[in-house]
Amino acid sequence: MNPSLGELRREVRELCREWREAGRYRPRPDAWLRSFDLAFSRELAGRGWLGMTWPKAVGGGERSNRARLVLTEELLRAGAPVAAHWIGDRQIGPSILRHGTERLQREILPGIAAGEFVFCLGMSEPDAGSDLAAVRTAATRVPGGWRIDGRKIWTSHAHRATHAYLLARSEKSEVKHAGLTEFVLDMTASGVSVSPIVDMAGSHHFNEVVFEGVFVPEHRVIGAVGNGWQQVTEQLSYERGGPERVLSTYPVLAELLAVADDGLAAEVGELVARLATLRALCVQVAEALDAGEAPVRAAAALKYLGTAFERDVLECARRASGSGVIAPESTLGEAILAAPGFSIRGGSSEVLLSILAKQEVRR
């Protein structure tokens, strides 16, 4: 390993250990989505660990995606509270950097890198399921910008977000993938309302968001009007291709490694071997991003295989726990309650297989 990457890994582990031992957080599965602590995110920002691959002119650190992979791996392995910055740092910032105007970049990226801006994702809609092209939220041109009307659902941390990424239909088309546009929207704008959706564990990070006549200035469009489908497909490479697709259940796997008896040793060993292979795929995605590519196919493969891996980790842990009751507040209990979303967020397994099949046909 590159010595600088090894030093970074050591520094991240040390920070997480200090916060844990001080009682400032408890390691949790699915921490990138469920464990929110703005103070922790700003601690990372102060060390230059948010926006670390971006140009310095917009608050970034001009480091590699390999370096960012080291950082995110260690944060996820530690179950650290990273949800406050994860969406903005992982995909919205890179998307703005790739497609946004210089004005938009300078307006938004430094705030993400400083841990000041919290983004939520305005993608999924009621009745649309996993079909992102079925977006009905409407964007209508008005003087100076756009009027947004519609609803988004399963919007994590919308109640805490300063900004929203929004995919909306800017023109009617018989081809449902056409006529979509991406926007950056202020969550404090008039006409935005947020309603909580409480999950099975009584936890609140999901929300429904309603937009009624919300004004978005013209310069808050990301990329080209009507090009949203191509852009969001590229953006999903950032969402699907990261280590959170294989490490959301790592705290459960760590407990398995500590308690697995001879009866489960072979199964746990297979899980560890699969994780090593998936980590290698994460490296391939990071290297493709460093080369300026949008690795849509590799990211879809990682997400598909990662979903199966994380499901099998939980099934193994269930067997290891015996026939006893699993406490909802335990590490395994929290992971089981989060698991129904694993196969949906970032694209269902059926959608991912479709992407892989289409990419293969084009070759």
mmCIF file of C-alpha atoms in Angstrom:
data_model
loop_
_atom_site.group_PDB
_atom_site.id
_atom_site.type_symbol
_atom_site.label_atom_id
_atom_site.label_comp_id
_atom_site.label_asym_id
_atom_site.label_seq_id
_atom_site.Cartn_x
_atom_site.Cartn_y
_atom_site.Cartn_z
ATOM 1 C CA MET A 1 0.000 0.000 0.000
ATOM 2 C CA ASN A 2 1.049 3.564 -0.698
ATOM 3 C CA PRO A 3 2.624 4.854 2.576
ATOM 4 C CA SER A 4 0.425 7.947 2.541
ATOM 5 C CA LEU A 5 -2.686 5.764 2.288
ATOM 6 C CA GLY A 6 -1.479 3.629 5.169
ATOM 7 C CA GLU A 7 -0.968 6.734 7.297
ATOM 8 C CA LEU A 8 -4.436 7.979 6.385
ATOM 9 C CA ARG A 9 -5.943 4.637 7.409
ATOM 10 C CA ARG A 10 -4.142 4.827 10.763
ATOM 11 C CA GLU A 11 -5.349 8.404 11.374
ATOM 12 C CA VAL A 12 -8.990 7.536 10.633
ATOM 13 C CA ARG A 13 -8.870 4.499 12.919
ATOM 14 C CA GLU A 14 -7.360 6.605 15.692
ATOM 15 C CA LEU A 15 -10.035 9.310 15.387
ATOM 16 C CA CYS A 16 -12.846 6.748 15.511
ATOM 17 C CA ARG A 17 -11.256 5.024 18.508
ATOM 18 C CA GLU A 18 -10.977 8.347 20.383
ATOM 19 C CA TRP A 19 -14.634 9.199 19.770
ATOM 20 C CA ARG A 20 -15.810 5.703 20.762
ATOM 21 C CA GLU A 21 -13.779 5.589 23.959
ATOM 22 C CA ALA A 22 -15.045 9.054 24.889
ATOM 23 C CA GLY A 23 -18.601 7.749 24.505
ATOM 24 C CA ARG A 24 -19.328 10.157 21.679
ATOM 25 C CA TYR A 25 -20.814 7.494 19.435
ATOM 26 C CA ARG A 26 -21.813 3.840 19.412
ATOM 27 C CA PRO A 27 -20.828 1.774 16.358
ATOM 28 C CA ARG A 28 -23.926 0.993 14.323
ATOM 29 C CA PRO A 29 -24.665 -0.971 11.172
ATOM 30 C CA ASP A 30 -25.918 1.115 8.251
ATOM 31 C CA ALA A 31 -24.259 4.106 9.922
ATOM 32 C CA TRP A 32 -23.883 6.061 6.668
ATOM 33 C CA LEU A 33 -27.666 6.332 6.472
ATOM 34 C CA ARG A 34 -28.839 6.123 10.087
ATOM 35 C CA SER A 35 -26.136 7.593 12.330
ATOM 36 C CA PHE A 36 -26.194 11.407 12.066
ATOM 37 C CA ASP A 37 -23.775 13.659 13.965
ATOM 38 C CA LEU A 38 -22.957 17.018 12.420
ATOM 39 C CA ALA A 39 -20.115 17.545 14.921
ATOM 40 C CA PHE A 40 -18.392 14.377 13.697
ATOM 41 C CA SER A 41 -18.794 15.418 10.056
ATOM 42 C CA ARG A 42 -17.287 18.814 10.845
ATOM 43 C CA GLU A 43 -14.394 17.083 12.618
ATOM 44 C CA LEU A 44 -13.699 15.265 9.351
ATOM 45 C CA ALA A 45 -14.041 18.517 7.432
ATOM 46 C CA GLY A 46 -11.477 20.174 9.691
ATOM 47 C CA ARG A 47 -9.006 17.444 8.763
ATOM 48 C CA GLY A 48 -9.630 17.924 5.045
ATOM 49 C CA TRP A 49 -11.530 14.645 4.748
ATOM 50 C CA LEU A 50 -14.686 15.960 3.064
ATOM 51 C CA GLY A 51 -14.501 16.771 -0.619
ATOM 52 C CA MET A 52 -11.009 15.355 -0.468
ATOM 53 C CA THR A 53 -10.870 14.549 -4.214
ATOM 54 C CA TRP A 54 -12.108 17.976 -5.321
ATOM 55 C CA PRO A 55 -10.018 20.977 -6.489
ATOM 56 C CA LYS A 56 -8.674 23.207 -3.740
ATOM 57 C CA ALA A 57 -10.377 26.186 -5.383
ATOM 58 C CA VAL A 58 -13.745 24.804 -4.210
ATOM 59 C CA GLY A 59 -12.624 23.611 -0.788
ATOM 60 C CA GLY A 60 -11.287 20.209 -1.799
ATOM 61 C CA GLY A 61 -8.058 18.416 -1.021
ATOM 62 C CA GLU A 62 -7.064 17.253 -4.525
ATOM 63 C CA ARG A 63 -6.444 13.708 -3.305
ATOM 64 C CA SER A 64 -7.264 10.490 -5.142
ATOM 65 C CA ASN A 65 -10.419 8.404 -5.046
ATOM 66 C CA ARG A 66 -8.196 5.618 -3.696
ATOM 67 C CA ALA A 67 -7.509 7.861 -0.697
ATOM 68 C CA ARG A 68 -11.206 8.545 -0.284
ATOM 69 C CA LEU A 69 -11.877 4.809 -0.421
ATOM 70 C CA VAL A 70 -9.442 4.261 2.460
ATOM 71 C CA LEU A 71 -11.240 6.951 4.462
ATOM 72 C CA THR A 72 -14.752 5.654 3.802
ATOM 73 C CA GLU A 73 -13.775 2.029 4.429
ATOM 74 C CA GLU A 74 -12.455 2.850 7.878
ATOM 75 C CA LEU A 75 -15.434 5.022 8.782
ATOM 76 C CA LEU A 76 -17.854 2.267 7.786
ATOM 77 C CA ARG A 77 -15.885 -0.457 9.540
ATOM 78 C CA ALA A 78 -16.010 1.663 12.688
ATOM 79 C CA GLY A 79 -19.772 2.239 12.336
ATOM 80 C CA ALA A 80 -19.064 5.971 12.649
ATOM 81 C CA PRO A 81 -21.831 8.654 12.540
ATOM 82 C CA VAL A 82 -21.300 9.940 8.998
ATOM 83 C CA ALA A 83 -24.844 10.441 7.691
ATOM 84 C CA ALA A 84 -24.710 14.246 7.912
ATOM 85 C CA HIS A 85 -22.206 14.587 5.080
ATOM 86 C CA TRP A 86 -22.454 11.278 3.224
ATOM 87 C CA ILE A 87 -24.858 12.184 0.415
ATOM 88 C CA GLY A 88 -23.302 15.541 -0.381
ATOM 89 C CA ASP A 89 -19.741 14.266 -0.259
ATOM 90 C CA ARG A 90 -20.421 10.961 -2.017
ATOM 91 C CA GLN A 91 -22.489 11.967 -5.017
ATOM 92 C CA ILE A 92 -23.934 15.473 -5.149
ATOM 93 C CA GLY A 93 -20.570 17.229 -4.929
ATOM 94 C CA PRO A 94 -18.985 15.035 -7.631
ATOM 95 C CA SER A 95 -22.049 15.487 -9.851
ATOM 96 C CA ILE A 96 -21.891 19.288 -9.517
ATOM 97 C CA LEU A 97 -18.157 19.148 -10.173
ATOM 98 C CA ARG A 98 -18.741 17.080 -13.316
ATOM 99 C CA HIS A 99 -21.762 18.911 -14.738
ATOM 100 C CA GLY A 100 -22.364 22.136 -12.822
ATOM 101 C CA THR A 101 -21.400 25.641 -13.839
ATOM 102 C CA GLU A 102 -18.481 27.370 -12.175
ATOM 103 C CA ARG A 103 -20.946 29.559 -10.302
ATOM 104 C CA LEU A 104 -22.807 26.541 -8.922
ATOM 105 C CA GLN A 105 -19.559 24.825 -7.973
ATOM 106 C CA ARG A 106 -18.301 27.822 -6.019
ATOM 107 C CA GLU A 107 -21.683 28.343 -4.386
ATOM 108 C CA ILE A 108 -22.209 24.766 -3.167
ATOM 109 C CA LEU A 109 -19.003 22.723 -3.008
ATOM 110 C CA PRO A 110 -17.148 24.696 -0.290
ATOM 111 C CA GLY A 111 -20.172 24.349 1.990
ATOM 112 C CA ILE A 112 -20.192 20.554 1.571
ATOM 113 C CA ALA A 113 -16.438 20.337 2.121
ATOM 114 C CA ALA A 114 -16.737 22.419 5.311
ATOM 115 C CA GLY A 115 -19.516 20.248 6.735
ATOM 116 C CA GLU A 116 -21.911 23.211 6.639
ATOM 117 C CA PHE A 117 -24.299 21.955 3.935
ATOM 118 C CA VAL A 118 -26.354 18.797 4.480
ATOM 119 C CA PHE A 119 -27.941 17.284 1.368
ATOM 120 C CA CYS A 120 -30.920 15.011 0.965
ATOM 121 C CA LEU A 121 -31.885 13.134 -2.197
ATOM 122 C CA GLY A 122 -35.099 14.065 -4.005
ATOM 123 C CA MET A 123 -35.313 11.042 -6.290
ATOM 124 C CA SER A 124 -37.890 8.412 -5.253
ATOM 125 C CA GLU A 125 -41.580 9.241 -5.570
ATOM 126 C CA PRO A 126 -44.842 7.688 -4.348
ATOM 127 C CA ASP A 127 -46.206 4.989 -6.680
ATOM 128 C CA ALA A 128 -42.988 4.930 -8.737
ATOM 129 C CA GLY A 129 -41.247 2.076 -6.914
ATOM 130 C CA SER A 130 -37.672 1.676 -8.151
ATOM 131 C CA ASP A 131 -38.495 3.192 -11.554
ATOM 132 C CA LEU A 132 -36.588 6.462 -11.384
ATOM 133 C CA ALA A 133 -37.727 7.392 -14.889
ATOM 134 C CA ALA A 134 -41.325 7.488 -13.625
ATOM 135 C CA VAL A 135 -40.687 10.897 -12.013
ATOM 136 C CA ARG A 136 -43.791 13.109 -11.994
ATOM 137 C CA THR A 137 -42.536 16.066 -9.943
ATOM 138 C CA ALA A 138 -42.860 18.941 -12.400
ATOM 139 C CA ALA A 139 -40.402 21.724 -13.155
ATOM 140 C CA THR A 140 -42.054 24.619 -15.008
ATOM 141 C CA ARG A 141 -40.140 27.559 -16.435
ATOM 142 C CA VAL A 142 -40.907 30.925 -14.837
ATOM 143 C CA PRO A 143 -39.075 34.254 -15.057
ATOM 144 C CA GLY A 144 -35.588 33.817 -13.601
ATOM 145 C CA GLY A 145 -35.820 30.091 -13.020
ATOM 146 C CA TRP A 146 -38.204 27.221 -12.355
ATOM 147 C CA ARG A 147 -41.311 26.387 -10.341
ATOM 148 C CA ILE A 148 -41.275 22.946 -8.681
ATOM 149 C CA ASP A 149 -44.446 21.019 -7.795
ATOM 150 C CA GLY A 150 -44.537 17.423 -6.625
ATOM 151 C CA ARG A 151 -43.670 14.899 -3.922
ATOM 152 C CA LYS A 152 -40.631 12.850 -2.973
ATOM 153 C CA ILE A 153 -40.529 9.947 -0.537
ATOM 154 C CA TRP A 154 -38.003 7.941 1.517
ATOM 155 C CA THR A 155 -35.935 11.124 1.660
ATOM 156 C CA SER A 156 -33.367 10.465 4.374
ATOM 157 C CA HIS A 157 -32.597 13.367 6.725
ATOM 158 C CA ALA A 158 -34.715 15.860 4.796
ATOM 159 C CA HIS A 159 -35.755 17.238 8.197
ATOM 160 C CA ARG A 160 -32.098 18.115 8.866
ATOM 161 C CA ALA A 161 -30.975 19.023 5.359
ATOM 162 C CA THR A 162 -29.973 22.488 4.229
ATOM 163 C CA HIS A 163 -30.252 21.540 0.536
ATOM 164 C CA ALA A 164 -31.902 18.955 -1.668
ATOM 165 C CA TYR A 165 -30.802 17.378 -4.892
ATOM 166 C CA LEU A 166 -33.948 17.167 -7.019
ATOM 167 C CA LEU A 167 -34.766 15.214 -10.174
ATOM 168 C CA ALA A 168 -37.841 16.667 -11.875
ATOM 169 C CA ARG A 169 -39.669 16.481 -15.191
ATOM 170 C CA SER A 170 -38.994 19.673 -17.106
ATOM 171 C CA GLU A 171 -40.863 18.704 -20.280
ATOM 172 C CA LYS A 172 -43.474 16.160 -21.282
ATOM 173 C CA SER A 173 -42.280 13.344 -23.478
ATOM 174 C CA GLU A 174 -43.597 10.007 -24.696
ATOM 175 C CA VAL A 175 -40.146 8.652 -23.855
ATOM 176 C CA LYS A 176 -40.143 8.642 -20.055
ATOM 177 C CA HIS A 177 -36.340 8.840 -19.804
ATOM 178 C CA ALA A 178 -36.384 12.138 -21.709
ATOM 179 C CA GLY A 179 -37.260 15.574 -20.376
ATOM 180 C CA LEU A 180 -35.711 15.215 -16.904
ATOM 181 C CA THR A 181 -33.582 17.889 -15.242
ATOM 182 C CA GLU A 182 -31.486 18.006 -12.059
ATOM 183 C CA PHE A 183 -31.685 20.884 -9.581
ATOM 184 C CA VAL A 184 -30.159 22.064 -6.307
ATOM 185 C CA LEU A 185 -32.882 23.383 -4.030
ATOM 186 C CA ASP A 186 -32.785 25.207 -0.686
ATOM 187 C CA MET A 187 -34.780 23.304 1.936
ATOM 188 C CA THR A 188 -35.709 26.623 3.547
ATOM 189 C CA ALA A 189 -37.438 27.802 0.354
ATOM 190 C CA SER A 190 -41.091 28.764 0.538
ATOM 191 C CA GLY A 191 -43.362 25.860 -0.392
ATOM 192 C CA VAL A 192 -41.175 23.027 0.946
ATOM 193 C CA SER A 193 -42.801 20.847 3.623
ATOM 194 C CA VAL A 194 -41.337 17.754 5.305
ATOM 195 C CA SER A 195 -43.304 14.965 7.016
ATOM 196 C CA PRO A 196 -41.586 12.193 9.013
ATOM 197 C CA ILE A 197 -41.750 8.500 8.111
ATOM 198 C CA VAL A 198 -40.911 6.388 11.181
ATOM 199 C CA ASP A 199 -39.431 2.935 10.505
ATOM 200 C CA MET A 200 -40.094 -0.394 12.256
ATOM 201 C CA ALA A 201 -37.590 0.388 15.002
ATOM 202 C CA GLY A 202 -39.218 3.728 15.771
ATOM 203 C CA SER A 203 -36.327 5.561 14.135
ATOM 204 C CA HIS A 204 -36.864 8.691 12.083
ATOM 205 C CA HIS A 205 -34.543 9.344 9.204
ATOM 206 C CA PHE A 206 -36.991 8.816 6.299
ATOM 207 C CA ASN A 207 -39.336 11.605 5.225
ATOM 208 C CA GLU A 208 -41.882 12.589 2.636
ATOM 209 C CA VAL A 209 -41.188 15.980 1.064
ATOM 210 C CA VAL A 210 -43.834 18.044 -0.736
ATOM 211 C CA PHE A 211 -42.965 20.894 -3.103
ATOM 212 C CA GLU A 212 -45.704 23.419 -3.787
ATOM 213 C CA GLY A 213 -44.738 26.263 -6.077
ATOM 214 C CA VAL A 214 -41.099 26.211 -4.956
ATOM 215 C CA PHE A 215 -38.899 28.646 -6.872
ATOM 216 C CA VAL A 216 -35.443 27.478 -7.982
ATOM 217 C CA PRO A 217 -33.148 30.046 -9.652
ATOM 218 C CA GLU A 218 -31.906 29.228 -13.141
ATOM 219 C CA HIS A 219 -28.293 28.884 -11.999
ATOM 220 C CA ARG A 220 -29.279 26.039 -9.672
ATOM 221 C CA VAL A 221 -29.781 23.664 -12.613
ATOM 222 C CA ILE A 222 -27.116 20.931 -12.679
ATOM 223 C CA GLY A 223 -25.832 20.429 -16.213
ATOM 224 C CA ALA A 224 -28.094 20.651 -19.232
ATOM 225 C CA VAL A 225 -31.861 21.037 -19.092
ATOM 226 C CA GLY A 226 -33.476 17.781 -20.214
ATOM 227 C CA ASN A 227 -30.278 15.774 -19.788
ATOM 228 C CA GLY A 228 -31.125 14.595 -16.298
ATOM 229 C CA TRP A 229 -31.436 10.895 -17.096
ATOM 230 C CA GLN A 230 -27.921 10.576 -18.503
ATOM 231 C CA GLN A 231 -26.502 12.660 -15.672
ATOM 232 C CA VAL A 232 -28.310 10.820 -12.892
ATOM 233 C CA THR A 233 -27.198 7.494 -14.360
ATOM 234 C CA GLU A 234 -23.603 8.675 -14.084
ATOM 235 C CA GLN A 235 -24.276 10.005 -10.591
ATOM 236 C CA LEU A 236 -25.519 6.604 -9.461
ATOM 237 C CA SER A 237 -22.020 5.277 -10.146
ATOM 238 C CA TYR A 238 -20.924 7.266 -7.104
ATOM 239 C CA GLU A 239 -23.884 5.985 -5.091
ATOM 240 C CA ARG A 240 -23.629 2.315 -6.074
ATOM 241 C CA GLY A 241 -19.868 1.970 -6.347
ATOM 242 C CA GLY A 242 -18.750 2.775 -2.803
ATOM 243 C CA PRO A 243 -17.837 0.528 0.126
ATOM 244 C CA GLU A 244 -21.145 1.242 1.875
ATOM 245 C CA ARG A 245 -22.594 -1.376 -0.481
ATOM 246 C CA VAL A 246 -20.525 -4.080 1.220
ATOM 247 C CA LEU A 247 -19.718 -2.665 4.674
ATOM 248 C CA SER A 248 -23.102 -1.539 6.008
ATOM 249 C CA THR A 249 -23.257 -4.796 7.977
ATOM 250 C CA TYR A 250 -19.571 -4.864 8.936
ATOM 251 C CA PRO A 251 -20.258 -4.402 12.691
ATOM 252 C CA VAL A 252 -22.324 -7.617 12.494
ATOM 253 C CA LEU A 253 -19.535 -9.441 10.655
ATOM 254 C CA ALA A 254 -17.022 -8.240 13.249
ATOM 255 C CA GLU A 255 -19.162 -9.755 16.007
ATOM 256 C CA LEU A 256 -19.437 -12.994 14.017
ATOM 257 C CA LEU A 257 -15.659 -13.205 13.725
ATOM 258 C CA ALA A 258 -15.403 -12.895 17.491
ATOM 259 C CA VAL A 259 -17.934 -15.602 18.384
ATOM 260 C CA ALA A 260 -18.136 -18.037 15.444
ATOM 261 C CA ASP A 261 -17.614 -21.634 16.556
ATOM 262 C CA ASP A 262 -16.348 -24.564 14.500
ATOM 263 C CA GLY A 263 -19.810 -25.125 13.096
ATOM 264 C CA LEU A 264 -19.831 -21.698 11.426
ATOM 265 C CA ALA A 265 -16.111 -21.275 10.752
ATOM 266 C CA ALA A 266 -16.323 -22.318 7.096
ATOM 267 C CA GLU A 267 -19.321 -20.082 6.403
ATOM 268 C CA VAL A 268 -17.745 -17.065 8.094
ATOM 269 C CA GLY A 269 -14.497 -17.752 6.244
ATOM 270 C CA GLU A 270 -16.390 -17.701 2.950
ATOM 271 C CA LEU A 271 -17.961 -14.362 3.881
ATOM 272 C CA VAL A 272 -14.527 -12.894 4.622
ATOM 273 C CA ALA A 273 -13.219 -14.148 1.259
ATOM 274 C CA ARG A 274 -16.198 -12.617 -0.542
ATOM 275 C CA LEU A 275 -15.606 -9.328 1.247
ATOM 276 C CA ALA A 276 -11.990 -9.303 0.041
ATOM 277 C CA THR A 277 -13.210 -9.744 -3.551
ATOM 278 C CA LEU A 278 -15.797 -6.980 -3.184
ATOM 279 C CA ARG A 279 -13.194 -4.640 -1.721
ATOM 280 C CA ALA A 280 -11.061 -5.284 -4.814
ATOM 281 C CA LEU A 281 -14.042 -4.257 -6.962
ATOM 282 C CA CYS A 282 -14.363 -1.081 -4.871
ATOM 283 C CA VAL A 283 -10.742 -0.313 -5.746
ATOM 284 C CA GLN A 284 -11.478 -0.800 -9.452
ATOM 285 C CA VAL A 285 -14.366 1.670 -9.231
ATOM 286 C CA ALA A 286 -12.160 4.202 -7.400
ATOM 287 C CA GLU A 287 -9.430 3.858 -10.016
ATOM 288 C CA ALA A 288 -11.974 4.372 -12.811
ATOM 289 C CA LEU A 289 -13.170 7.562 -11.108
ATOM 290 C CA ASP A 290 -9.566 8.742 -10.822
ATOM 291 C CA ALA A 291 -9.295 8.193 -14.586
ATOM 292 C CA GLY A 292 -12.280 10.502 -15.135
ATOM 293 C CA GLU A 293 -14.684 7.714 -16.021
ATOM 294 C CA ALA A 294 -18.242 7.069 -14.827
ATOM 295 C CA PRO A 295 -18.068 3.301 -14.121
ATOM 296 C CA VAL A 296 -21.790 2.604 -14.437
ATOM 297 C CA ARG A 297 -21.460 -1.135 -15.072
ATOM 298 C CA ALA A 298 -18.827 -1.845 -12.415
ATOM 299 C CA ALA A 299 -20.825 0.125 -9.844
ATOM 300 C CA ALA A 300 -24.013 -1.769 -10.712
ATOM 301 C CA ALA A 301 -22.152 -5.081 -10.343
ATOM 302 C CA LEU A 302 -20.763 -4.015 -6.970
ATOM 303 C CA LYS A 303 -24.186 -2.973 -5.710
ATOM 304 C CA TYR A 304 -25.800 -6.226 -6.898
ATOM 305 C CA LEU A 305 -23.133 -8.452 -5.366
ATOM 306 C CA GLY A 306 -22.931 -6.303 -2.231
ATOM 307 C CA THR A 307 -26.656 -6.668 -1.582
ATOM 308 C CA ALA A 308 -26.352 -10.465 -1.719
ATOM 309 C CA PHE A 309 -23.276 -10.398 0.522
ATOM 310 C CA GLU A 310 -24.908 -8.250 3.198
ATOM 311 C CA ARG A 311 -28.015 -10.451 3.167
ATOM 312 C CA ASP A 312 -25.841 -13.534 3.715
ATOM 313 C CA VAL A 313 -23.961 -11.866 6.585
ATOM 314 C CA LEU A 314 -27.252 -11.339 8.391
ATOM 315 C CA GLU A 315 -28.478 -14.872 7.712
ATOM 316 C CA CYS A 316 -25.254 -16.292 9.117
ATOM 317 C CA ALA A 317 -25.562 -14.052 12.172
ATOM 318 C CA ARG A 318 -29.157 -15.202 12.718
ATOM 319 C CA ARG A 319 -28.003 -18.814 12.820
ATOM 320 C CA ALA A 320 -25.126 -17.936 15.130
ATOM 321 C CA SER A 321 -27.574 -16.292 17.546
ATOM 322 C CA GLY A 322 -29.500 -19.558 17.977
ATOM 323 C CA SER A 323 -33.204 -19.585 18.737
ATOM 324 C CA GLY A 324 -33.142 -16.705 21.208
ATOM 325 C CA VAL A 325 -34.955 -13.408 20.767
ATOM 326 C CA ILE A 326 -32.881 -10.791 18.912
ATOM 327 C CA ALA A 327 -33.107 -7.435 20.684
ATOM 328 C CA PRO A 328 -34.028 -4.608 18.260
ATOM 329 C CA GLU A 329 -31.390 -2.343 19.830
ATOM 330 C CA SER A 330 -28.583 -4.904 19.373
ATOM 331 C CA THR A 331 -26.163 -4.637 16.468
ATOM 332 C CA LEU A 332 -27.817 -7.568 14.707
ATOM 333 C CA GLY A 333 -31.297 -6.295 15.532
ATOM 334 C CA GLU A 334 -30.583 -2.879 14.036
ATOM 335 C CA ALA A 335 -29.118 -4.471 10.915
ATOM 336 C CA ILE A 336 -32.114 -6.777 10.443
ATOM 337 C CA LEU A 337 -34.520 -3.847 10.719
ATOM 338 C CA ALA A 338 -32.476 -1.910 8.140
ATOM 339 C CA ALA A 339 -32.135 -4.878 5.772
ATOM 340 C CA PRO A 340 -35.409 -4.472 3.796
ATOM 341 C CA GLY A 341 -33.935 -1.332 2.242
ATOM 342 C CA PHE A 342 -30.679 -2.977 1.144
ATOM 343 C CA SER A 343 -32.135 -4.412 -2.063
ATOM 344 C CA ILE A 344 -33.990 -1.215 -3.020
ATOM 345 C CA ARG A 345 -31.830 1.844 -2.307
ATOM 346 C CA GLY A 346 -29.456 2.666 -5.117
ATOM 347 C CA GLY A 347 -31.556 0.521 -7.445
ATOM 348 C CA SER A 348 -33.319 -2.798 -6.987
ATOM 349 C CA SER A 349 -31.519 -6.002 -7.963
ATOM 350 C CA GLU A 350 -33.776 -6.298 -11.031
ATOM 351 C CA VAL A 351 -32.825 -2.792 -12.181
ATOM 352 C CA LEU A 352 -29.124 -3.530 -11.665
ATOM 353 C CA LEU A 353 -29.328 -6.758 -13.674
ATOM 354 C CA SER A 354 -31.047 -4.825 -16.449
ATOM 355 C CA ILE A 355 -28.171 -2.310 -16.506
ATOM 356 C CA LEU A 356 -25.620 -5.104 -16.678
ATOM 357 C CA ALA A 357 -27.523 -6.877 -19.457
ATOM 358 C CA LYS A 358 -27.860 -3.717 -21.555
ATOM 359 C CA GLN A 359 -24.190 -2.862 -21.145
ATOM 360 C CA GLU A 360 -23.262 -6.378 -22.255
ATOM 361 C CA VAL A 361 -25.448 -6.149 -25.373
ATOM 362 C CA ARG A 362 -23.747 -2.903 -26.407
ATOM 363 C CA ARG A 363 -20.256 -4.387 -26.276
#
